[in-house]
Tab-separated table of C-alpha atoms in Angstrom:
chain	number	residue	atom	x	y	z
D	1	MET	CA	-9.386	28.477	15.568
D	2	SER	CA	-6.212	26.064	16.049
D	3	THR	CA	-6.146	23.208	18.626
D	4	THR	CA	-3.531	21.428	20.437
D	5	LEU	CA	-3.540	17.356	20.387
D	6	THR	CA	-1.883	16.725	24.154
D	7	VAL	CA	-0.964	13.164	25.457
D	8	PRO	CA	-1.875	12.794	29.097
D	9	PRO	CA	1.231	12.699	31.388
D	10	SER	CA	0.412	9.280	32.416
D	11	ARG	CA	0.409	7.592	28.923
D	12	LEU	CA	3.648	9.309	28.436
D	13	ARG	CA	4.887	7.623	31.339
D	14	ARG	CA	3.506	4.458	30.400
D	15	VAL	CA	5.282	4.733	26.847
D	16	ARG	CA	8.469	5.990	28.235
D	17	SER	CA	8.333	3.025	30.653
D	18	THR	CA	7.952	0.536	28.003
D	19	ALA	CA	10.316	1.727	25.570
D	20	LEU	CA	12.989	1.412	28.575
D	21	LEU	CA	11.702	-2.357	28.559
D	22	LEU	CA	12.693	-3.201	24.818
D	23	GLY	CA	15.891	-4.470	23.504
D	24	PRO	CA	16.061	-8.341	23.891
D	25	ALA	CA	14.300	-8.935	20.648
D	26	PHE	CA	15.918	-6.401	18.535
D	27	VAL	CA	18.827	-8.739	19.628
D	28	ALA	CA	17.400	-11.666	18.323
D	29	SER	CA	16.134	-9.968	15.255
D	30	ILE	CA	19.597	-9.757	14.075
D	31	ALA	CA	19.454	-13.307	13.060
D	32	TYR	CA	16.750	-12.662	10.687
D	33	VAL	CA	18.728	-10.626	8.632
D	34	ASP	CA	21.756	-12.157	8.466
D	35	PRO	CA	24.038	-12.988	5.380
D	36	GLY	CA	21.664	-16.308	4.867
D	37	ASN	CA	18.830	-14.008	4.623
D	38	VAL	CA	20.568	-11.899	2.060
D	39	ALA	CA	21.676	-15.277	-0.020
D	40	SER	CA	18.437	-16.728	-0.042
D	41	ASN	CA	15.956	-13.782	-0.608
D	42	VAL	CA	18.117	-12.391	-3.485
D	43	SER	CA	18.380	-15.919	-4.913
D	44	ALA	CA	14.763	-16.008	-4.413
D	45	GLY	CA	14.132	-12.779	-6.328
D	46	ALA	CA	16.686	-12.931	-9.175
D	47	GLN	CA	15.361	-17.022	-10.194
D	48	TYR	CA	11.597	-16.324	-9.405
D	49	GLY	CA	10.578	-12.800	-8.879
D	50	TYR	CA	8.010	-11.979	-6.984
D	51	LEU	CA	6.691	-15.402	-6.638
D	52	LEU	CA	8.192	-15.986	-3.182
D	53	VAL	CA	6.847	-13.268	-1.144
D	54	TRP	CA	4.281	-14.889	0.535
D	55	VAL	CA	7.130	-16.940	1.888
D	56	ILE	CA	8.785	-14.123	3.734
D	57	VAL	CA	5.236	-12.867	4.924
D	58	LEU	CA	4.621	-16.055	6.488
D	59	ALA	CA	7.932	-16.724	7.957
D	60	ASN	CA	8.216	-12.966	9.499
D	61	ALA	CA	4.581	-13.964	11.095
D	62	MET	CA	5.392	-17.327	12.688
D	63	ALA	CA	8.845	-15.785	13.661
D	64	ALA	CA	6.878	-12.998	15.510
D	65	LEU	CA	4.830	-15.549	17.371
D	66	VAL	CA	7.732	-17.976	18.186
D	67	GLN	CA	9.811	-14.950	19.720
D	68	PHE	CA	7.229	-13.783	21.690
D	69	LEU	CA	6.460	-17.108	23.256
D	70	SER	CA	10.195	-17.903	23.895
D	71	ALA	CA	10.517	-14.437	25.524
D	72	LYS	CA	7.365	-15.490	27.560
D	73	LEU	CA	8.600	-18.708	28.748
D	74	GLY	CA	11.799	-17.116	30.393
D	75	LEU	CA	9.951	-14.258	32.102
D	76	VAL	CA	7.303	-16.823	33.435
D	77	THR	CA	9.580	-19.631	34.822
D	78	GLY	CA	12.640	-18.058	35.279
D	79	ARG	CA	14.676	-20.182	32.812
D	80	SER	CA	16.124	-20.456	29.420
D	81	LEU	CA	14.410	-23.489	27.022
D	82	PRO	CA	17.673	-24.968	27.053
D	83	GLU	CA	17.267	-25.166	30.627
D	84	VAL	CA	13.748	-26.502	30.525
D	85	VAL	CA	14.808	-29.191	27.916
D	86	ARG	CA	17.479	-30.257	30.308
D	87	GLU	CA	15.425	-30.741	33.378
D	88	ARG	CA	12.569	-32.749	31.363
D	89	ALA	CA	15.284	-35.020	29.355
D	90	ASN	CA	17.629	-37.798	30.488
D	91	ARG	CA	21.462	-37.512	30.226
D	92	PRO	CA	21.185	-39.057	26.642
D	93	VAL	CA	18.561	-37.152	25.134
D	94	ARG	CA	20.375	-34.229	26.631
D	95	LEU	CA	23.287	-34.693	24.530
D	96	ALA	CA	21.710	-35.558	21.415
D	97	TYR	CA	19.883	-32.714	21.762
D	98	TRP	CA	22.558	-30.471	22.235
D	99	ALA	CA	24.410	-32.071	19.823
D	100	GLN	CA	21.828	-31.370	16.840
D	101	ALA	CA	21.295	-27.192	18.521
D	102	GLU	CA	25.187	-27.268	17.988
D	103	LEU	CA	24.786	-27.831	14.722
D	104	ALA	CA	22.607	-25.421	13.800
D	105	ALA	CA	25.069	-22.896	16.043
D	106	MET	CA	27.255	-23.922	13.476
D	107	ALA	CA	25.557	-23.571	9.948
D	108	THR	CA	24.240	-20.229	11.157
D	109	ASP	CA	28.392	-19.127	12.158
D	110	LEU	CA	29.075	-20.188	8.620
D	111	ALA	CA	26.517	-18.238	7.280
D	112	GLU	CA	27.331	-15.113	8.910
D	113	VAL	CA	31.206	-15.256	8.722
D	114	VAL	CA	30.997	-16.378	5.216
D	115	GLY	CA	28.853	-13.207	4.497
D	116	GLY	CA	30.872	-10.622	6.354
D	117	ALA	CA	33.787	-11.927	4.113
D	118	ILE	CA	31.655	-11.416	1.066
D	119	ALA	CA	31.517	-7.662	1.858
D	120	LEU	CA	34.525	-6.740	2.955
D	121	GLN	CA	35.629	-8.359	-0.454
D	122	LEU	CA	33.182	-6.076	-2.088
D	123	LEU	CA	34.009	-3.156	0.018
D	124	PHE	CA	38.103	-3.054	-0.071
D	125	GLY	CA	39.132	-6.318	-2.364
D	126	LEU	CA	40.214	-8.482	0.205
D	127	PRO	CA	40.752	-12.151	-0.032
D	128	LEU	CA	37.642	-14.389	1.303
D	129	LEU	CA	39.739	-15.935	4.066
D	130	LEU	CA	41.290	-12.610	5.131
D	131	GLY	CA	37.695	-11.029	5.248
D	132	GLY	CA	36.362	-14.162	7.115
D	133	ALA	CA	39.188	-13.722	9.833
D	134	ILE	CA	38.818	-9.991	10.366
D	135	THR	CA	34.869	-10.620	10.597
D	136	GLY	CA	35.659	-13.319	13.277
D	137	LEU	CA	38.000	-10.776	15.139
D	138	VAL	CA	35.539	-8.017	15.219
D	139	SER	CA	32.752	-10.273	16.500
D	140	MET	CA	35.416	-11.331	19.312
D	141	LEU	CA	35.370	-7.067	20.415
D	142	LEU	CA	31.520	-7.133	20.392
D	143	LEU	CA	31.297	-9.991	22.521
D	144	VAL	CA	34.262	-8.467	24.914
D	145	VAL	CA	31.259	-5.288	25.508
D	146	GLN	CA	28.956	-7.995	26.440
D	147	ASN	CA	31.246	-10.267	28.597
D	148	ARG	CA	32.328	-6.939	30.544
D	149	ARG	CA	29.568	-4.204	30.282
D	150	GLY	CA	26.995	-6.623	30.278
D	151	GLN	CA	23.803	-6.911	28.025
D	152	GLN	CA	22.049	-3.816	27.830
D	153	PRO	CA	25.440	-1.863	26.198
D	154	PHE	CA	25.652	-5.115	24.056
D	155	GLU	CA	21.974	-4.419	22.958
D	156	ARG	CA	22.486	-0.946	22.200
D	157	MET	CA	25.711	-2.021	19.896
D	158	ILE	CA	23.659	-4.589	17.991
D	159	ILE	CA	20.485	-1.977	17.717
D	160	GLY	CA	22.552	0.110	16.100
D	161	LEU	CA	23.927	-2.532	13.605
D	162	LEU	CA	20.465	-3.158	13.073
D	163	ALA	CA	19.718	0.198	11.608
D	164	VAL	CA	22.756	-0.130	9.295
D	165	ILE	CA	21.519	-2.941	8.136
D	166	SER	CA	18.073	-1.412	7.642
D	167	ILE	CA	19.097	1.372	5.694
D	168	GLY	CA	21.330	-0.621	3.586
D	169	PHE	CA	19.038	-3.200	2.279
D	170	VAL	CA	15.629	-0.675	2.023
D	171	ALA	CA	17.754	2.055	0.072
D	172	SER	CA	17.586	0.324	-3.145
D	173	LEU	CA	13.341	0.168	-2.822
D	174	VAL	CA	13.216	4.046	-2.364
D	175	VAL	CA	15.711	4.346	-5.230
D	176	SER	CA	13.781	2.280	-7.821
D	177	PRO	CA	10.219	0.778	-6.126
D	178	PRO	CA	9.123	-2.050	-7.697
D	179	PRO	CA	5.640	-2.557	-8.738
D	180	VAL	CA	2.436	-2.972	-6.436
D	181	PRO	CA	0.556	-5.098	-8.509
D	182	SER	CA	3.557	-7.937	-8.553
D	183	THR	CA	4.561	-7.636	-5.495
D	184	LEU	CA	0.849	-7.955	-4.142
D	185	ALA	CA	0.554	-11.113	-6.625
D	186	GLY	CA	3.389	-12.634	-4.944
D	187	LEU	CA	1.232	-13.075	-1.667
D	188	LEU	CA	-0.336	-15.478	-3.462
D	189	PRO	CA	0.982	-19.000	-2.244
D	190	ARG	CA	2.350	-21.059	-4.641
D	191	PHE	CA	5.364	-23.063	-6.186
D	192	ASP	CA	6.954	-23.259	-9.382
D	193	GLY	CA	9.320	-26.616	-9.303
D	194	THR	CA	11.199	-28.486	-6.434
D	195	ARG	CA	14.113	-25.829	-6.502
D	196	SER	CA	11.927	-22.869	-5.516
D	197	VAL	CA	10.778	-25.314	-2.454
D	198	MET	CA	14.377	-25.245	-1.516
D	199	LEU	CA	14.610	-21.744	-1.551
D	200	ALA	CA	11.409	-21.640	0.433
D	201	ALA	CA	12.937	-24.098	2.971
D	202	ALA	CA	15.954	-21.879	3.098
D	203	MET	CA	14.357	-18.832	3.403
D	204	ILE	CA	12.783	-20.072	6.202
D	205	GLY	CA	15.752	-21.525	7.632
D	206	ALA	CA	16.973	-18.311	7.447
D	207	THR	CA	13.934	-16.078	9.397
D	208	VAL	CA	12.612	-18.464	11.760
D	209	MET	CA	15.813	-19.173	13.374
D	210	PRO	CA	16.698	-22.507	15.917
D	211	HIS	CA	19.234	-20.441	17.968
D	212	VAL	CA	17.540	-17.727	19.024
D	213	ILE	CA	14.364	-18.857	20.127
D	214	TYR	CA	16.804	-20.524	22.681
D	215	LEU	CA	18.797	-17.218	23.017
D	216	HIS	CA	15.477	-15.200	23.441
D	217	SER	CA	14.396	-17.033	26.482
D	218	GLY	CA	17.748	-16.546	28.143
D	219	MET	CA	17.812	-12.865	27.428
D	220	ALA	CA	14.581	-11.818	28.411
D	221	ARG	CA	14.995	-13.528	31.629
D	222	ASP	CA	18.360	-11.782	32.174
D	223	ARG	CA	17.165	-8.728	31.282
D	224	HIS	CA	13.976	-8.571	33.400
D	225	GLY	CA	14.508	-11.381	36.091
D	226	HIS	CA	11.527	-13.767	36.778
D	227	PRO	CA	8.346	-11.621	38.232
D	228	GLU	CA	5.722	-13.505	40.249
D	229	PRO	CA	2.500	-13.288	38.836
D	230	GLY	CA	0.923	-10.134	39.053
D	231	PRO	CA	0.747	-6.452	37.506
D	232	ALA	CA	4.487	-6.857	37.175
D	233	ARG	CA	4.763	-9.753	35.380
D	234	ALA	CA	1.081	-8.580	32.902
D	235	ARG	CA	3.257	-5.450	32.551
D	236	LEU	CA	6.420	-6.965	31.139
D	237	LEU	CA	4.695	-9.573	28.966
D	238	ARG	CA	2.710	-6.485	27.249
D	239	ALA	CA	6.469	-4.617	26.819
D	240	ASN	CA	7.301	-7.503	25.203
D	241	ARG	CA	4.901	-8.222	22.607
D	242	TRP	CA	5.554	-4.559	21.479
D	243	ASP	CA	9.940	-5.591	21.673
D	244	VAL	CA	8.889	-8.619	19.458
D	245	GLY	CA	6.181	-6.860	17.140
D	246	ILE	CA	8.566	-3.669	16.441
D	247	ALA	CA	11.766	-5.787	15.836
D	248	MET	CA	9.954	-8.257	13.707
D	249	VAL	CA	8.502	-5.505	11.709
D	250	ILE	CA	11.743	-4.165	10.864
D	251	ALA	CA	13.438	-7.484	10.222
D	252	GLY	CA	10.196	-8.316	7.806
D	253	THR	CA	11.205	-5.022	6.401
D	254	VAL	CA	14.386	-5.686	5.570
D	255	ASN	CA	13.882	-9.055	4.520
D	256	LEU	CA	11.046	-8.431	2.060
D	257	SER	CA	13.368	-5.402	0.413
D	258	MET	CA	16.422	-7.855	-0.200
D	259	LEU	CA	13.886	-9.833	-2.615
D	260	LEU	CA	11.709	-6.888	-4.032
D	261	MET	CA	15.055	-5.501	-4.903
D	262	ALA	CA	16.243	-8.879	-6.677
D	263	ALA	CA	12.888	-9.227	-7.879
D	264	HIS	CA	12.592	-5.703	-9.509
D	265	THR	CA	16.418	-4.833	-10.374
D	266	PHE	CA	16.912	-8.434	-11.732
D	267	GLY	CA	14.316	-10.984	-11.844
D	268	GLY	CA	14.350	-13.533	-14.667
D	269	ARG	CA	17.824	-12.804	-15.367
D	270	ASP	CA	20.244	-16.016	-15.208
D	271	ASP	CA	23.605	-14.345	-14.771
D	272	VAL	CA	22.710	-13.223	-11.346
D	273	ASN	CA	23.969	-16.590	-8.986
D	274	THR	CA	25.617	-14.721	-6.292
D	275	ILE	CA	25.686	-12.138	-3.453
D	276	GLN	CA	29.024	-11.172	-6.034
D	277	ASP	CA	26.518	-10.778	-8.942
D	278	ALA	CA	23.642	-9.020	-7.186
D	279	TYR	CA	26.084	-6.316	-5.862
D	280	HIS	CA	27.608	-5.876	-9.784
D	281	ALA	CA	23.956	-5.916	-10.739
D	282	VAL	CA	22.689	-3.183	-8.336
D	283	HIS	CA	25.842	-1.341	-9.411
D	284	THR	CA	24.815	-1.156	-13.069
D	285	ALA	CA	20.943	-0.885	-12.330
D	286	LEU	CA	20.946	1.543	-9.389
D	287	GLY	CA	24.305	3.362	-9.186
D	288	ALA	CA	27.296	3.062	-7.140
D	289	GLY	CA	25.872	4.402	-3.841
D	290	ALA	CA	22.800	1.943	-3.945
D	291	ALA	CA	25.866	-0.805	-4.390
D	292	LEU	CA	27.793	0.788	-1.312
D	293	LEU	CA	25.103	0.811	0.731
D	294	LEU	CA	23.922	-2.837	-0.041
D	295	ALA	CA	27.714	-3.812	0.967
D	296	VAL	CA	27.572	-1.860	3.837
D	297	GLY	CA	24.462	-3.675	5.025
D	298	LEU	CA	25.503	-7.141	4.465
D	299	LEU	CA	28.867	-6.424	6.376
D	300	ALA	CA	27.086	-5.023	9.613
D	301	SER	CA	25.137	-7.699	9.440
D	302	GLY	CA	27.741	-10.455	9.338
D	303	LEU	CA	29.193	-8.895	12.282
D	304	ALA	CA	26.270	-8.317	14.059
D	305	SER	CA	25.171	-11.666	13.858
D	306	THR	CA	28.068	-13.602	14.675
D	307	SER	CA	27.975	-12.321	17.696
D	308	VAL	CA	24.485	-13.001	18.388
D	309	GLY	CA	25.182	-16.537	16.987
D	310	ALA	CA	28.354	-17.132	19.726
D	311	TYR	CA	26.439	-15.673	22.321
D	312	ALA	CA	23.519	-18.318	21.751
D	313	GLY	CA	25.544	-21.223	21.253
D	314	ALA	CA	26.948	-20.532	25.118
D	315	MET	CA	23.929	-20.326	26.512
D	316	ILE	CA	22.798	-23.321	24.883
D	317	MET	CA	25.523	-25.691	25.899
D	318	ASP	CA	25.111	-24.270	29.248
D	319	GLY	CA	21.474	-25.008	30.023
D	320	LEU	CA	21.571	-28.352	28.174
D	321	LEU	CA	24.724	-29.557	29.816
D	322	ARG	CA	26.027	-27.115	32.436
D	323	ARG	CA	29.103	-26.450	30.992
D	324	ARG	CA	30.130	-23.279	30.459
D	325	ILE	CA	33.416	-22.381	27.875
D	326	PRO	CA	35.022	-18.637	27.676
D	327	LEU	CA	32.362	-17.168	25.104
D	328	LEU	CA	35.687	-15.562	22.941
D	329	LEU	CA	36.965	-19.016	23.269
D	330	ARG	CA	34.106	-20.385	22.010
D	331	ARG	CA	34.197	-18.124	18.837
D	332	VAL	CA	37.761	-19.195	18.085
D	333	VAL	CA	36.632	-23.004	17.904
D	334	THR	CA	33.349	-21.725	16.150
D	335	LEU	CA	35.061	-19.815	13.732
D	336	ILE	CA	37.241	-22.662	11.947
D	337	PRO	CA	34.503	-24.106	10.246
D	338	ALA	CA	33.885	-21.157	8.149
D	339	LEU	CA	37.449	-20.489	7.722
D	340	ALA	CA	38.056	-23.972	6.288
D	341	ILE	CA	35.229	-23.175	3.997
D	342	LEU	CA	36.460	-20.095	2.830
D	343	ALA	CA	39.890	-21.653	2.370
D	344	VAL	CA	39.425	-24.628	0.367
D	345	GLY	CA	37.388	-22.377	-2.245
D	346	ILE	CA	33.594	-23.744	-1.868
D	347	ASP	CA	31.142	-21.558	-3.741
D	348	PRO	CA	30.123	-19.047	-0.846
D	349	THR	CA	26.693	-17.927	-1.802
D	350	ARG	CA	25.839	-21.808	-2.103
D	351	ALA	CA	27.273	-22.484	1.051
D	352	LEU	CA	25.368	-20.213	2.774
D	353	ILE	CA	22.260	-21.081	1.098
D	354	VAL	CA	22.606	-24.715	2.511
D	355	SER	CA	23.505	-23.063	5.756
D	356	GLN	CA	20.040	-22.188	6.003
D	357	VAL	CA	18.533	-25.302	5.180
D	358	VAL	CA	20.470	-27.141	7.774
D	359	LEU	CA	18.839	-24.381	10.145
D	360	SER	CA	15.515	-25.076	8.558
D	361	PHE	CA	16.132	-28.752	10.029
D	362	GLY	CA	16.620	-27.872	13.324
D	363	ILE	CA	13.842	-25.584	13.850
D	364	PRO	CA	11.200	-28.290	14.590
D	365	PHE	CA	14.009	-29.301	17.798
D	366	ALA	CA	13.675	-25.697	19.156
D	367	LEU	CA	9.970	-24.993	18.208
D	368	ILE	CA	7.827	-28.165	19.195
D	369	PRO	CA	9.550	-28.348	22.841
D	370	LEU	CA	8.979	-24.212	23.246
D	371	VAL	CA	5.066	-24.886	22.208
D	372	ARG	CA	4.579	-27.492	24.623
D	373	PHE	CA	6.128	-26.245	27.713
D	374	THR	CA	4.332	-22.861	27.259
D	375	SER	CA	0.836	-24.866	26.759
D	376	ASP	CA	1.812	-26.398	29.862
D	377	ARG	CA	-0.240	-25.288	33.024
D	378	THR	CA	2.017	-26.717	35.836
D	379	LEU	CA	4.774	-24.666	34.463
D	380	MET	CA	3.493	-21.884	33.056
D	381	GLY	CA	0.409	-21.204	35.764
D	382	VAL	CA	-2.076	-18.649	34.833
D	383	ASP	CA	0.298	-17.607	32.001
D	384	LEU	CA	0.025	-20.715	29.622
D	385	ASN	CA	-0.801	-19.929	26.167
D	386	HIS	CA	-4.767	-19.600	25.051
D	387	ARG	CA	-5.826	-22.204	23.258
D	388	VAL	CA	-6.272	-20.132	19.879
D	389	THR	CA	-2.209	-19.792	20.401
D	390	THR	CA	-1.443	-23.128	21.047
D	391	ALA	CA	-3.220	-24.097	18.052
D	392	LEU	CA	-1.526	-21.744	16.068
D	393	ALA	CA	2.084	-22.560	17.248
D	394	TRP	CA	1.379	-26.226	16.694
D	395	VAL	CA	0.401	-25.288	12.786
D	396	ILE	CA	3.612	-23.493	12.431
D	397	ALA	CA	5.406	-26.336	13.663
D	398	ALA	CA	3.821	-28.874	11.690
D	399	VAL	CA	3.916	-26.765	8.442
D	400	ILE	CA	8.043	-26.536	9.037
D	401	THR	CA	8.132	-30.038	9.835
D	402	ALA	CA	6.546	-31.316	6.644
D	403	LEU	CA	8.675	-28.771	4.597
D	404	ASN	CA	11.786	-30.070	6.369
D	405	LEU	CA	10.618	-33.534	5.410
D	406	LEU	CA	9.958	-32.580	1.683
D	407	LEU	CA	13.295	-31.117	1.337
D	408	ILE	CA	15.030	-34.135	2.633
D	409	TYR	CA	13.260	-36.294	0.075
D	410	LEU	CA	14.313	-33.693	-2.885
D	411	THR	CA	18.154	-33.610	-1.744
D	412	VAL	CA	18.034	-37.062	-1.419
D	413	THR	CA	16.579	-37.958	-4.355
D	414	GLY	CA	18.512	-35.510	-6.567
D	415	ARG	CA	15.209	-33.451	-7.832
D	416	GLY	CA	15.715	-29.750	-5.337
D	417	SER	CA	18.984	-29.236	-7.619
C-alpha cells in the first residue's frame, strides 16, 4: 500500500509568496564571492592548507547577521543606512564618513575589475589592461539594465551570474573531494604566524563587505517599501531572513570551495602565489575542464560584483551627501584607478589581497552604526533588535575592529609581510 505525501495549498501559497520576495540578499551576496575572495581564499589554502577553514565559516555567519540587520533597517525605517547616518551626523562628519566609504567602494572596484581582467587573460590571452577595460564596459551594460528596467530585472541577471560563479568554483570539489577529517580539523580557530593573520583579515574583508552593508538597506527598502508595523512588516522580515539565509549559504559554500580546492589540490606548494598559478595548477591536477570552469566563474564574479559595487557607491553618495552622479558616469570614474593599477604592472593578485585588507578597515564604519541604529527603540520601535542579537552584533564589531588594529600594527612594523 503506498501513500502520497501532499502539501496543503495554504503552505504552497506561503512558499510561493515568500519566494517572490527573494532577491536583494542575492545581489548583496555577489560581493562575498568577488575576485578578492578568490585571491584571499586561494592564497590561504595554498599557503596554509586547511588552517583557515574556520575563518570562512565564521566570516559567513557574521555576514548573515549583518546583512539581515541591514535589510531590517531599510524595511523598518524606510531609509538606507547612509541616509540614517546623514540624519544623525553634522556636515564635517558626513564628509569624512563619505570619504572612507568611497575608499572602501574603490577598493572593491579594484578587486572586481582586476579579477575580470585576469579571467579574460586566462580564457582568451588578452592583455590585463584590455581585459580590465572590457570588464568595465560589460559592467556598464549591466548597469544600463538596472537604470532602465528597474531593480528586479537587475536582480535576475545577478542571480544568473551567481549560479555561474557557484558552478565554476564548486566543480573542482566534485572532481576531487577534499578529505573530511582535514576539513573538520580546519574548524579549530588558530593562526600560524603573522602572515596568516593578514590573510584572515583579507578573508574577512572579502566576506563582510562594507559597501553592501550600505547597499542592502536601500535595496530592501526600494524593493519592498516601508510597511507599517503589523503582519505585513512581520511577513517581510521573515522573508528577508530566508533571503539572507539562502544567499549566505550559497556564498559560504562558494568561498569554502575556493579554500578547500586550493588546500587539497596544491596545499603546501610554494609556487602557487597568484590566481594564474592556481589556474595552471588546477589545469595540471584536475584537467582542462575544471580549469575552464574556474576561469569562467572568476569572470562572472568580476562582471557581477563590479556592477553591484558601482550601484552601492551611488547609493552611498546619494544617502550621505544628497548628491547624484549618473550611474554610468560614476562607473567610468571609478574604473580609472583599477585600470591604472593594471597599466603600471603591479602584481594583480597582490593588489587583490591588499584591496581586501582596505575593505576590512572600512567594516567597523558600516557595522557600528548599523548595530547602534537597529538597537535604538526610538528608530526601530517594536522591531528593535533582541538583546541577544545586539550582543552578538557588538561582539562581531569588536572582533573585526581588534583584528583591523592588529593588522595595522603588523603592516606598519613590517611583520605582516
